[in-house]
Coordinates of C-alpha atoms in Angstrom, one line a residue:
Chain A
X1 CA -13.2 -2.9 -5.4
X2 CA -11.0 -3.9 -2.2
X3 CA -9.5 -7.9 -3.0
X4 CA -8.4 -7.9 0.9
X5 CA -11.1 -7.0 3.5
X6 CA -9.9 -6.5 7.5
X7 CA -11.4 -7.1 10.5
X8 CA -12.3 -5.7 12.4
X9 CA -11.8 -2.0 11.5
X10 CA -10.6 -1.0 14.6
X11 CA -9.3 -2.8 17.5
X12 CA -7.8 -1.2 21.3
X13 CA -6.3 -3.0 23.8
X14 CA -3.6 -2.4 26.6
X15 CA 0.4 -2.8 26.2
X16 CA 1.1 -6.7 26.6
X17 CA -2.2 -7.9 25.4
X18 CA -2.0 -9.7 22.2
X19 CA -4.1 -8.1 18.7
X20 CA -5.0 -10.3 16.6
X21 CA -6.5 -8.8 12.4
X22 CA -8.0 -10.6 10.0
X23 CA -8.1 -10.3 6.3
X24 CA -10.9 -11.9 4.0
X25 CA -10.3 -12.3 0.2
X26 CA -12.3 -13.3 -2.8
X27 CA -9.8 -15.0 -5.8
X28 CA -7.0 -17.2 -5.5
X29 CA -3.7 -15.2 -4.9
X30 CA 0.0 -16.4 -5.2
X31 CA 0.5 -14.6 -2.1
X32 CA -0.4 -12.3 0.7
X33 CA 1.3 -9.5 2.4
X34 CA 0.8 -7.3 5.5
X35 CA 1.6 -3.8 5.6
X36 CA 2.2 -1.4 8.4
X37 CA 1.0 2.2 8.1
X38 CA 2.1 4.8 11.5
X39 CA -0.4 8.3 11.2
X40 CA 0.9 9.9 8.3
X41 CA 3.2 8.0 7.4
X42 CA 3.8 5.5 4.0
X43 CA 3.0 1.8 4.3
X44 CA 6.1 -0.7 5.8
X45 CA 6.2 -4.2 4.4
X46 CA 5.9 -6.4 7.5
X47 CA 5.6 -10.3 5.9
X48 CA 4.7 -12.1 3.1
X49 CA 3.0 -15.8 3.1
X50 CA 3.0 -17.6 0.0
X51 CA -0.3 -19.5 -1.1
X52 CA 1.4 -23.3 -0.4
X53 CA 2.4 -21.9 3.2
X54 CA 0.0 -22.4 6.6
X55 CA 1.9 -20.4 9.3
X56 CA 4.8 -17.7 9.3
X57 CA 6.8 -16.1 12.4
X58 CA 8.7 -12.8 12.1
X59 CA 9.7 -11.8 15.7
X60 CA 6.5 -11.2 17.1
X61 CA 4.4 -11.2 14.4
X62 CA 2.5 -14.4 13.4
X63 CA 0.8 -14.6 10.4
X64 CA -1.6 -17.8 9.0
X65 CA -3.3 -18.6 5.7
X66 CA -6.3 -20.7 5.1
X67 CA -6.5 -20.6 1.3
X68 CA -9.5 -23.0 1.2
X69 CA -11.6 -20.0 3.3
X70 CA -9.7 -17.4 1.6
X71 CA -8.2 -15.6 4.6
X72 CA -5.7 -14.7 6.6
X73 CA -5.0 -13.3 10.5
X74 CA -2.2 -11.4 11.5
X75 CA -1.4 -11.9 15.6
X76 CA 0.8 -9.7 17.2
X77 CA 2.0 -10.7 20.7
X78 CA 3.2 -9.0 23.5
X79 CA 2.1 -6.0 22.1
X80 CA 3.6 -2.2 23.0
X81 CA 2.7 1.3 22.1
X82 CA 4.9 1.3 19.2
X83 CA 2.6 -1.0 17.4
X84 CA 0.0 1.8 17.4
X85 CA -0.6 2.4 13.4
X86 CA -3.4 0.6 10.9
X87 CA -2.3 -2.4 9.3
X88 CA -3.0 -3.6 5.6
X89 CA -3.2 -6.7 4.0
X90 CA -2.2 -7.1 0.1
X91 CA -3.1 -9.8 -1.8
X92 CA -1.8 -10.4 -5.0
X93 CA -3.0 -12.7 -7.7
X94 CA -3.9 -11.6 -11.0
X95 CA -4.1 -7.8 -9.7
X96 CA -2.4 -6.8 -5.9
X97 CA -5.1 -5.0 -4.1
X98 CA -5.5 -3.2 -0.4
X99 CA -7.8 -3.4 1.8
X100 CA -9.3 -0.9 4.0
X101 CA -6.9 -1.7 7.2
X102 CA -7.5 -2.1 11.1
X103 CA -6.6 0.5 13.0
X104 CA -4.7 -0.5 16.4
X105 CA -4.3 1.2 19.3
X106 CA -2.0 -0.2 21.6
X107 CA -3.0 2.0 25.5
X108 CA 0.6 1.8 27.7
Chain B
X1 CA 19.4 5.4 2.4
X2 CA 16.7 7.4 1.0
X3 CA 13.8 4.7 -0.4
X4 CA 11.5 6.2 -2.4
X5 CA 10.9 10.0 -2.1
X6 CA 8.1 12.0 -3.0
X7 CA 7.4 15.8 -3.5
X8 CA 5.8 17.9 -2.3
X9 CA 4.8 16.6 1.1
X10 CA 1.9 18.7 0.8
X11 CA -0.3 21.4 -1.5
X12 CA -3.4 23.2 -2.1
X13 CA -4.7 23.8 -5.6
X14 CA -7.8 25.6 -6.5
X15 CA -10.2 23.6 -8.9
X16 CA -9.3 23.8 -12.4
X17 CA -4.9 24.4 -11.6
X18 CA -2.7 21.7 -12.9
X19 CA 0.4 20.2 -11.1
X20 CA 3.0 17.4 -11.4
X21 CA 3.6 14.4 -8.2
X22 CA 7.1 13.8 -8.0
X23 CA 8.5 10.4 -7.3
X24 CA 12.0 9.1 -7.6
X25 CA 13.6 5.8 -6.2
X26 CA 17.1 4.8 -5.5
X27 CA 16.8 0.9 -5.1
X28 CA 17.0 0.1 -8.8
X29 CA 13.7 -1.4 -8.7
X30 CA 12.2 -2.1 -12.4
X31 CA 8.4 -1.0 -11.2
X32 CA 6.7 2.0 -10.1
X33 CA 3.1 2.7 -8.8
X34 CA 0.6 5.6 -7.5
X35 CA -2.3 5.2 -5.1
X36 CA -4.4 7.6 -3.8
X37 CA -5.5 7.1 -0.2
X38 CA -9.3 8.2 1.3
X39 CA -10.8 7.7 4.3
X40 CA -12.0 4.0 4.7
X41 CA -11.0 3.2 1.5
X42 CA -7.6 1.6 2.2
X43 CA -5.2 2.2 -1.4
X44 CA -6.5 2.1 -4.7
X45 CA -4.0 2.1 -7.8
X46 CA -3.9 4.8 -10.4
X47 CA -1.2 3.8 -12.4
X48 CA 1.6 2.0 -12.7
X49 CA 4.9 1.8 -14.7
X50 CA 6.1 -2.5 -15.1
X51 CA 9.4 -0.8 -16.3
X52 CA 11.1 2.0 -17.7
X53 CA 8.7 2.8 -20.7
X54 CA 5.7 1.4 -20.2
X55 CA 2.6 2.4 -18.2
X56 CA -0.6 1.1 -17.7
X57 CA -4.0 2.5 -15.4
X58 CA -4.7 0.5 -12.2
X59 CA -8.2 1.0 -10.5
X60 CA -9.1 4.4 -10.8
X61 CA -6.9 6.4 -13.3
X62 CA -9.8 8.9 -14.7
X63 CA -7.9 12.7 -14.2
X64 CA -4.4 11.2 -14.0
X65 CA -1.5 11.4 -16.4
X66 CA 1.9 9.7 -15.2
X67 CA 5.0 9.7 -17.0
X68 CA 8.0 6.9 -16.3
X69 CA 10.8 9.8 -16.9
X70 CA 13.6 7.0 -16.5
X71 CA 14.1 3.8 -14.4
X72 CA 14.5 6.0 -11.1
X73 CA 11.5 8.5 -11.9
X74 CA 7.5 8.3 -12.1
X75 CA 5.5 11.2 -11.9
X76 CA 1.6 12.0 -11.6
X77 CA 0.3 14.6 -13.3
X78 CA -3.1 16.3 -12.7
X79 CA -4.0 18.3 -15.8
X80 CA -7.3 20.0 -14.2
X81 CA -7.8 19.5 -10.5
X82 CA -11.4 18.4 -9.0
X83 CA -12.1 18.4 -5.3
X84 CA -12.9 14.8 -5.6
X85 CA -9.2 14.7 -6.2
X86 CA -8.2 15.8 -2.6
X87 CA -6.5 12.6 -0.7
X88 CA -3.3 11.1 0.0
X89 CA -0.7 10.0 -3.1
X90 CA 1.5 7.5 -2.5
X91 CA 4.4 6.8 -4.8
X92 CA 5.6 2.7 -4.4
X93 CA 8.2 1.2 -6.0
X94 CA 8.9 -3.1 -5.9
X95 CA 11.5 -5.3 -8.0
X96 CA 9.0 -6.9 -10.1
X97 CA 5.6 -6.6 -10.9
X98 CA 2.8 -6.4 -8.6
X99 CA 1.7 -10.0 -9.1
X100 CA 3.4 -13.6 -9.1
X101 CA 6.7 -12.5 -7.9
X102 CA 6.7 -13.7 -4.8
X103 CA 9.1 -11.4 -2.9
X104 CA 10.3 -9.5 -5.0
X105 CA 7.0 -7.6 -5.2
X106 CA 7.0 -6.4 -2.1
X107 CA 6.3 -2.4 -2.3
X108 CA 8.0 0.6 -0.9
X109 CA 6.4 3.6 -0.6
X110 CA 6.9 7.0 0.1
X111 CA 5.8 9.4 2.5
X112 CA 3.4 10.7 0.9
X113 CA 1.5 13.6 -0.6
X114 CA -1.0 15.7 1.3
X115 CA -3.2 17.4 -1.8
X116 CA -6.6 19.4 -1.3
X117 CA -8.3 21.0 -3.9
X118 CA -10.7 23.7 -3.3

């Protein structure tokens, strides 16, 4: 069984637009990670928030964490057609699972 | 600056033929993993390898050997190949162990290995 669930499964919007994922989970974890995966490619480590933290920036990546409803959202702004790939998010607590991913497609 | 490589990048097996996943890493990370990779299924682990000589199954290890060679190598071995084994292997490697390391769990994978069985 998945641990991390996205939404929503697939998302497409224009270049500049902002995409925003979300990832459900059912246990507690010690932390969460989000994962880049480009078409037929291997999965890219993009950020990792730990349980006690809220928020987290890398660049233009924004990730949050709301422990108490067992989720987290992945934003990213500005977005370009680079950012075209499915995107993961890993939680790990007593076992580090995947879920099913969001597939974006950025249009230029 | 190689990461973690995997071979073959791709193969065909009939049902029944045997064959070995190769994985090796060059970041002197103490753990290895596989994951197989199906439609809408996101990753799921096979097995994994905490450090050199020791293995344990993840999630779905039925129809899966692995063997942690040394600290650099992991390979997946398929002793009879099923068409229910067709997908996508991933090799990954991270510091530490999958769980309560904080960042030194973060995993790096490999390309990747296209397999069909027929």
């Amino acid at each position: 069984s998945q641990q991390g669930e996205e939404d929503p499964q697939a998302l497409s919007i224009q270049e500049g637009e902002n995409a925003t994922m979300n990832c459900s989970y059912k246990t507690s974890i010690n932390n969460l990670q989000w994962y880049r995966q480009n078409s037929g490619r291997g999965l890219v480590h993009l950020i990792l928030i730990r349980s006690n933290e809220r928020e987290k920036h890398s660049g233009r990546l924004r990730v949050t964490l709301d422990t108490s409803k067992k989720s987290s959202s992945l934003l990213i702004t500005a977005s370009r057609a680079a950012d075209t790939a499915s995107y993961f998010c890993a939680t790990d607590g007593n076992d580090m699972r995947f879920g099913a991913g969001t597939r974006l497609t950025v249009k230029p | 600056n190689a990461g973690v490589t995997q071979t073959p990048k791709f193969q065909v097996l009939k049902t029944g033929q045997s064959m070995t996943l190769q994985c090796a890493q060059d970041m002197n990370h103490n753990s290895m993993y596989w994951y197989r990779q199906d439609p809408g299924m996101g990753l799921r682990l096979i097995y994994y390898s905490a450090s050199e000589g020791t293995t344990d199954k993840g999630e779905v290890p039925n129809g899966y050997n692995v063997s942690r060679l040394n600290k650099r190598e992991f390979s997946l071995r398929l002793e009879s190949a099923a068409p229910s084994q067709t997908s996508v292997y991933f090799c990954a490697s991270s510091e530490a162990l999958r769980w309560g390391g904080g960042a030194k769990n973060i995993q790096y994978f490999g390309a990747g290995t296209r397999l069909s069985v027929l």
